[in-house]
């Protein structure tokens, strides 16, 4: 670890972090830092890398290991045991060249799951052409999610795939007071109520016998357009 391009905080051997329940996050801007801290909060070990030493210092003690280093250097990534990780996130957004070079190295290493942040359609297209299995658009995805929340009675909205979503909302009065099996929701509207949270009670699975009340909170799954209109 004598390479002058590297300054390590929070430990001395990142290779010990490269386990099945570990993630390397390259780029610790607003998105990368938030992701890394959320992973830590869910008991996932994290190796965080960023070129900016002040950012790295701010996260010292909050991530398993955090390193000030150049992620476009193959030697640096190898010294930090990044090729040993099964899951790596490239959260670099402000420097497209660094994002593409870093991602290319990870793919060359044969890392199984690479997640790369794209800041534009063109950036995402390049990442997809490189063969990145997971291209993510944080700003675009959050904008779409908030738009769904703003336009209706939804309390939360998660797009599971390109055309499938899960919505947290309250039941329409037309389906309250009768067993769900009698509403024929899936045949009529293409959606399924998968869980219900009665007022003051915990979540439970919804069944054909479940009777909803107006004050209940429900989880609805289905095609994006269908759940958006439900």
Tab-separated table of C-alpha atoms in Angstrom:
chain	number	residue	atom	x	y	z
A	1	UNK	CA	0.000	0.000	0.000
A	2	UNK	CA	2.901	2.320	-0.576
A	3	UNK	CA	1.548	3.738	-3.847
A	4	UNK	CA	1.451	7.514	-3.540
A	5	UNK	CA	-1.955	7.578	-5.293
A	6	UNK	CA	-3.569	5.834	-2.340
A	7	UNK	CA	-4.427	7.056	1.123
A	8	UNK	CA	-6.385	4.593	3.215
A	9	UNK	CA	-8.656	5.427	6.139
A	10	UNK	CA	-10.456	3.058	8.504
A	11	UNK	CA	-8.134	0.057	8.253
A	12	UNK	CA	-5.109	-1.437	6.586
A	13	UNK	CA	-6.335	-4.336	4.466
A	14	UNK	CA	-9.316	-3.757	2.122
A	15	UNK	CA	-9.003	-7.335	0.819
A	16	UNK	CA	-10.591	-8.492	4.080
A	17	UNK	CA	-13.735	-6.578	3.131
A	18	UNK	CA	-14.176	-8.413	-0.187
A	19	UNK	CA	-16.701	-10.958	1.039
A	20	UNK	CA	-20.049	-12.120	-0.287
A	21	UNK	CA	-21.776	-9.505	1.877
A	22	UNK	CA	-19.634	-6.568	0.774
A	23	UNK	CA	-19.833	-3.838	-1.827
A	24	UNK	CA	-17.208	-1.499	-3.255
A	25	UNK	CA	-18.556	1.978	-4.037
A	26	UNK	CA	-16.356	3.996	-6.413
A	27	UNK	CA	-17.225	7.683	-6.290
A	28	UNK	CA	-18.481	9.196	-3.049
A	29	UNK	CA	-20.474	12.196	-4.184
A	30	UNK	CA	-24.018	12.782	-2.975
A	31	UNK	CA	-25.391	9.595	-4.542
A	32	UNK	CA	-22.380	7.381	-3.781
A	33	UNK	CA	-22.138	8.524	-0.157
A	34	UNK	CA	-25.861	8.068	0.426
A	35	UNK	CA	-25.742	4.589	-1.101
A	36	UNK	CA	-22.657	3.574	0.892
A	37	UNK	CA	-24.126	4.767	4.193
A	38	UNK	CA	-27.429	3.020	3.504
A	39	UNK	CA	-25.564	-0.222	2.795
A	40	UNK	CA	-23.683	0.158	6.082
A	41	UNK	CA	-26.967	0.762	7.913
A	42	UNK	CA	-28.170	-2.576	6.543
A	43	UNK	CA	-25.118	-4.501	7.806
A	44	UNK	CA	-23.249	-4.597	4.488
A	45	UNK	CA	-19.519	-3.948	4.583
A	46	UNK	CA	-18.421	-1.161	2.246
A	47	UNK	CA	-15.133	-0.170	0.641
A	48	UNK	CA	-15.552	3.426	-0.503
A	49	UNK	CA	-13.138	5.086	-2.937
A	50	UNK	CA	-12.969	8.692	-4.118
A	51	UNK	CA	-10.236	10.935	-5.521
A	52	UNK	CA	-11.115	13.800	-3.157
A	53	UNK	CA	-9.356	13.436	0.179
A	54	UNK	CA	-11.722	15.834	1.979
A	55	UNK	CA	-14.688	13.645	0.986
A	56	UNK	CA	-12.874	10.526	2.142
A	57	UNK	CA	-11.945	12.117	5.467
A	58	UNK	CA	-15.571	13.105	6.045
A	59	UNK	CA	-16.600	9.452	5.711
A	60	UNK	CA	-13.767	8.056	7.809
A	61	UNK	CA	-15.244	5.893	10.563
A	62	UNK	CA	-18.608	5.691	8.829
A	63	UNK	CA	-17.634	3.079	6.200
A	64	UNK	CA	-15.742	-0.166	6.742
A	65	UNK	CA	-12.848	1.184	4.680
A	66	UNK	CA	-12.604	4.461	2.789
A	67	UNK	CA	-9.768	5.345	0.427
A	68	UNK	CA	-8.534	8.416	-1.425
A	69	UNK	CA	-7.417	6.931	-4.763
A	70	UNK	CA	-7.630	7.115	-8.551
A	71	UNK	CA	-10.161	4.522	-9.733
A	72	UNK	CA	-9.026	4.790	-13.372
A	73	UNK	CA	-5.711	3.117	-12.439
A	74	UNK	CA	-5.693	-0.661	-12.811
A	75	UNK	CA	-2.750	-0.951	-10.408
A	76	UNK	CA	-4.579	1.057	-7.749
A	77	UNK	CA	-7.741	-1.038	-8.025
A	78	UNK	CA	-5.716	-4.230	-7.769
A	79	UNK	CA	-3.864	-2.929	-4.696
A	80	UNK	CA	-7.226	-2.230	-3.095
A	81	UNK	CA	-8.483	-5.761	-3.928
A	82	UNK	CA	-11.397	-4.396	-5.976
A	83	UNK	CA	-11.224	-7.369	-8.433
A	84	UNK	CA	-12.068	-9.637	-5.488
A	85	UNK	CA	-15.478	-8.007	-4.958
A	86	UNK	CA	-18.593	-9.625	-6.415
A	87	UNK	CA	-20.523	-6.332	-6.351
A	88	UNK	CA	-19.166	-2.931	-7.307
A	89	UNK	CA	-21.004	0.353	-7.832
A	90	UNK	CA	-19.530	3.066	-10.053
A	91	UNK	CA	-21.156	6.204	-8.664
A	92	UNK	CA	-18.957	8.656	-10.607
A	93	UNK	CA	-21.126	11.233	-12.338
A	94	UNK	CA	-19.207	14.469	-12.742
A	95	UNK	CA	-16.324	12.994	-14.778
A	96	UNK	CA	-17.644	10.889	-17.667
A	97	UNK	CA	-14.180	9.800	-18.775
A	98	UNK	CA	-13.355	8.535	-15.287
A	99	UNK	CA	-16.716	6.755	-15.123
A	100	UNK	CA	-16.157	4.967	-18.426
A	101	UNK	CA	-12.505	4.081	-17.765
A	102	UNK	CA	-13.293	2.793	-14.272
A	103	UNK	CA	-16.217	0.737	-15.517
A	104	UNK	CA	-14.125	-0.747	-18.330
A	105	UNK	CA	-11.548	-1.938	-15.801
A	106	UNK	CA	-14.192	-3.573	-13.623
A	107	UNK	CA	-15.619	-5.440	-16.596
A	108	UNK	CA	-12.127	-6.543	-17.579
A	109	UNK	CA	-11.669	-7.916	-14.058
A	110	UNK	CA	-14.732	-10.092	-14.647
A	111	UNK	CA	-16.667	-8.734	-11.666
A	112	UNK	CA	-20.054	-10.425	-11.587
A	113	UNK	CA	-22.310	-7.508	-10.634
A	114	UNK	CA	-21.332	-4.014	-11.771
A	115	UNK	CA	-23.761	-1.165	-11.162
A	116	UNK	CA	-22.916	2.086	-12.935
A	117	UNK	CA	-24.525	5.496	-12.519
A	118	UNK	CA	-25.467	7.309	-15.725
A	119	UNK	CA	-26.081	11.052	-15.775
A	120	UNK	CA	-27.597	11.171	-19.267
A	121	UNK	CA	-29.046	8.960	-21.953
A	122	UNK	CA	-25.814	9.137	-23.961
A	123	UNK	CA	-23.739	8.200	-20.904
A	124	UNK	CA	-26.068	5.294	-20.190
A	125	UNK	CA	-25.898	4.096	-23.798
A	126	UNK	CA	-22.085	3.973	-23.634
A	127	UNK	CA	-22.198	2.020	-20.380
A	128	UNK	CA	-24.673	-0.431	-21.883
A	129	UNK	CA	-22.476	-0.843	-24.978
A	130	UNK	CA	-19.560	-1.668	-22.685
A	131	UNK	CA	-21.647	-4.505	-21.268
A	132	UNK	CA	-22.566	-3.098	-17.841
A	133	UNK	CA	-25.291	-5.389	-16.446
A	134	UNK	CA	-26.928	-2.667	-14.327
A	135	UNK	CA	-27.096	0.946	-15.552
A	136	UNK	CA	-28.893	3.238	-13.123
A	137	UNK	CA	-30.254	6.771	-13.519
A	138	UNK	CA	-30.676	8.065	-9.934
A	139	UNK	CA	-31.919	11.559	-10.792
A	140	UNK	CA	-34.269	10.359	-13.536
A	141	UNK	CA	-35.641	7.495	-11.441
A	142	UNK	CA	-36.210	9.762	-8.424
A	143	UNK	CA	-37.904	12.353	-10.620
A	144	UNK	CA	-40.284	9.730	-12.005
A	145	UNK	CA	-41.021	8.428	-8.494
A	146	UNK	CA	-41.753	11.888	-7.085
A	147	UNK	CA	-43.940	12.734	-10.078
A	148	UNK	CA	-46.115	9.715	-9.335
A	149	UNK	CA	-46.410	10.744	-5.690
A	150	UNK	CA	-47.293	14.341	-6.546
A	151	UNK	CA	-49.977	13.531	-9.090
A	152	UNK	CA	-52.213	11.353	-6.904
A	153	UNK	CA	-52.958	9.734	-3.579
A	154	UNK	CA	-49.876	7.505	-3.608
A	155	UNK	CA	-47.776	7.447	-0.438
A	156	UNK	CA	-44.865	5.678	-2.093
A	157	UNK	CA	-43.963	4.374	-5.534
A	158	UNK	CA	-41.267	1.853	-6.480
A	159	UNK	CA	-40.619	0.878	-10.100
A	160	UNK	CA	-39.463	-2.734	-9.804
A	161	UNK	CA	-38.659	-3.049	-13.518
A	162	UNK	CA	-39.207	-1.060	-16.714
A	163	UNK	CA	-42.923	-1.853	-16.727
A	164	UNK	CA	-43.772	-3.146	-13.259
A	165	UNK	CA	-44.283	-1.171	-10.077
A	166	UNK	CA	-45.275	-1.437	-6.431
A	167	UNK	CA	-47.415	1.340	-4.948
A	168	UNK	CA	-48.290	2.184	-1.368
A	169	UNK	CA	-51.649	3.931	-1.246
A	170	UNK	CA	-55.129	3.915	0.315
A	171	UNK	CA	-58.015	1.862	-1.123
A	172	UNK	CA	-60.607	3.365	-3.427
A	173	UNK	CA	-64.008	3.413	-1.772
A	174	UNK	CA	-65.381	1.069	-4.470
A	175	UNK	CA	-63.334	-1.846	-3.097
A	176	UNK	CA	-63.922	-1.254	0.628
A	177	UNK	CA	-66.406	-3.153	2.727
A	178	UNK	CA	-66.379	-6.314	0.584
A	179	UNK	CA	-63.960	-9.271	0.330
A	180	UNK	CA	-61.143	-8.641	-2.146
A	181	UNK	CA	-62.065	-11.836	-3.978
A	182	UNK	CA	-65.306	-10.188	-5.051
A	183	UNK	CA	-63.665	-7.066	-6.505
A	184	UNK	CA	-62.081	-8.895	-9.473
A	185	UNK	CA	-59.311	-6.272	-9.482
A	186	UNK	CA	-56.769	-8.278	-11.470
A	187	UNK	CA	-59.187	-9.093	-14.308
A	188	UNK	CA	-60.694	-5.615	-14.467
A	189	UNK	CA	-57.668	-3.407	-13.811
A	190	UNK	CA	-54.579	-5.625	-14.048
A	191	UNK	CA	-53.442	-4.967	-10.462
A	192	UNK	CA	-53.113	-7.053	-7.304
A	193	UNK	CA	-53.357	-5.945	-3.688
A	194	UNK	CA	-50.553	-7.879	-2.026
A	195	UNK	CA	-50.592	-6.510	1.530
A	196	UNK	CA	-52.677	-4.371	3.850
A	197	UNK	CA	-51.976	-2.344	6.986
A	198	UNK	CA	-55.119	-1.643	9.007
A	199	UNK	CA	-55.059	1.524	11.112
A	200	UNK	CA	-52.925	0.948	14.207
A	201	UNK	CA	-52.022	-2.617	13.217
A	202	UNK	CA	-49.042	-4.265	11.486
A	203	UNK	CA	-48.787	-5.193	7.808
A	204	UNK	CA	-50.315	-8.511	6.747
A	205	UNK	CA	-50.709	-10.414	3.476
A	206	UNK	CA	-53.916	-9.697	1.596
A	207	UNK	CA	-56.135	-12.664	0.702
A	208	UNK	CA	-59.381	-13.149	-1.175
A	209	UNK	CA	-61.193	-12.896	2.179
A	210	UNK	CA	-59.556	-9.586	3.204
A	211	UNK	CA	-62.054	-6.753	3.669
A	212	UNK	CA	-60.553	-3.294	3.268
A	213	UNK	CA	-61.572	-0.157	5.124
A	214	UNK	CA	-61.086	3.438	3.903
A	215	UNK	CA	-58.418	4.156	6.540
A	216	UNK	CA	-56.282	1.122	5.564
A	217	UNK	CA	-52.958	1.418	3.745
A	218	UNK	CA	-52.361	-1.102	0.943
A	219	UNK	CA	-49.570	-2.280	-1.355
A	220	UNK	CA	-50.631	-2.640	-4.980
A	221	UNK	CA	-48.540	-4.389	-7.647
A	222	UNK	CA	-48.904	-4.477	-11.399
A	223	UNK	CA	-47.886	-2.911	-14.690
A	224	UNK	CA	-46.712	0.676	-14.271
A	225	UNK	CA	-49.613	2.259	-16.125
A	226	UNK	CA	-52.154	0.073	-14.343
A	227	UNK	CA	-50.956	0.850	-10.816
A	228	UNK	CA	-50.590	4.539	-11.689
A	229	UNK	CA	-54.249	4.678	-12.656
A	230	UNK	CA	-55.524	2.467	-9.839
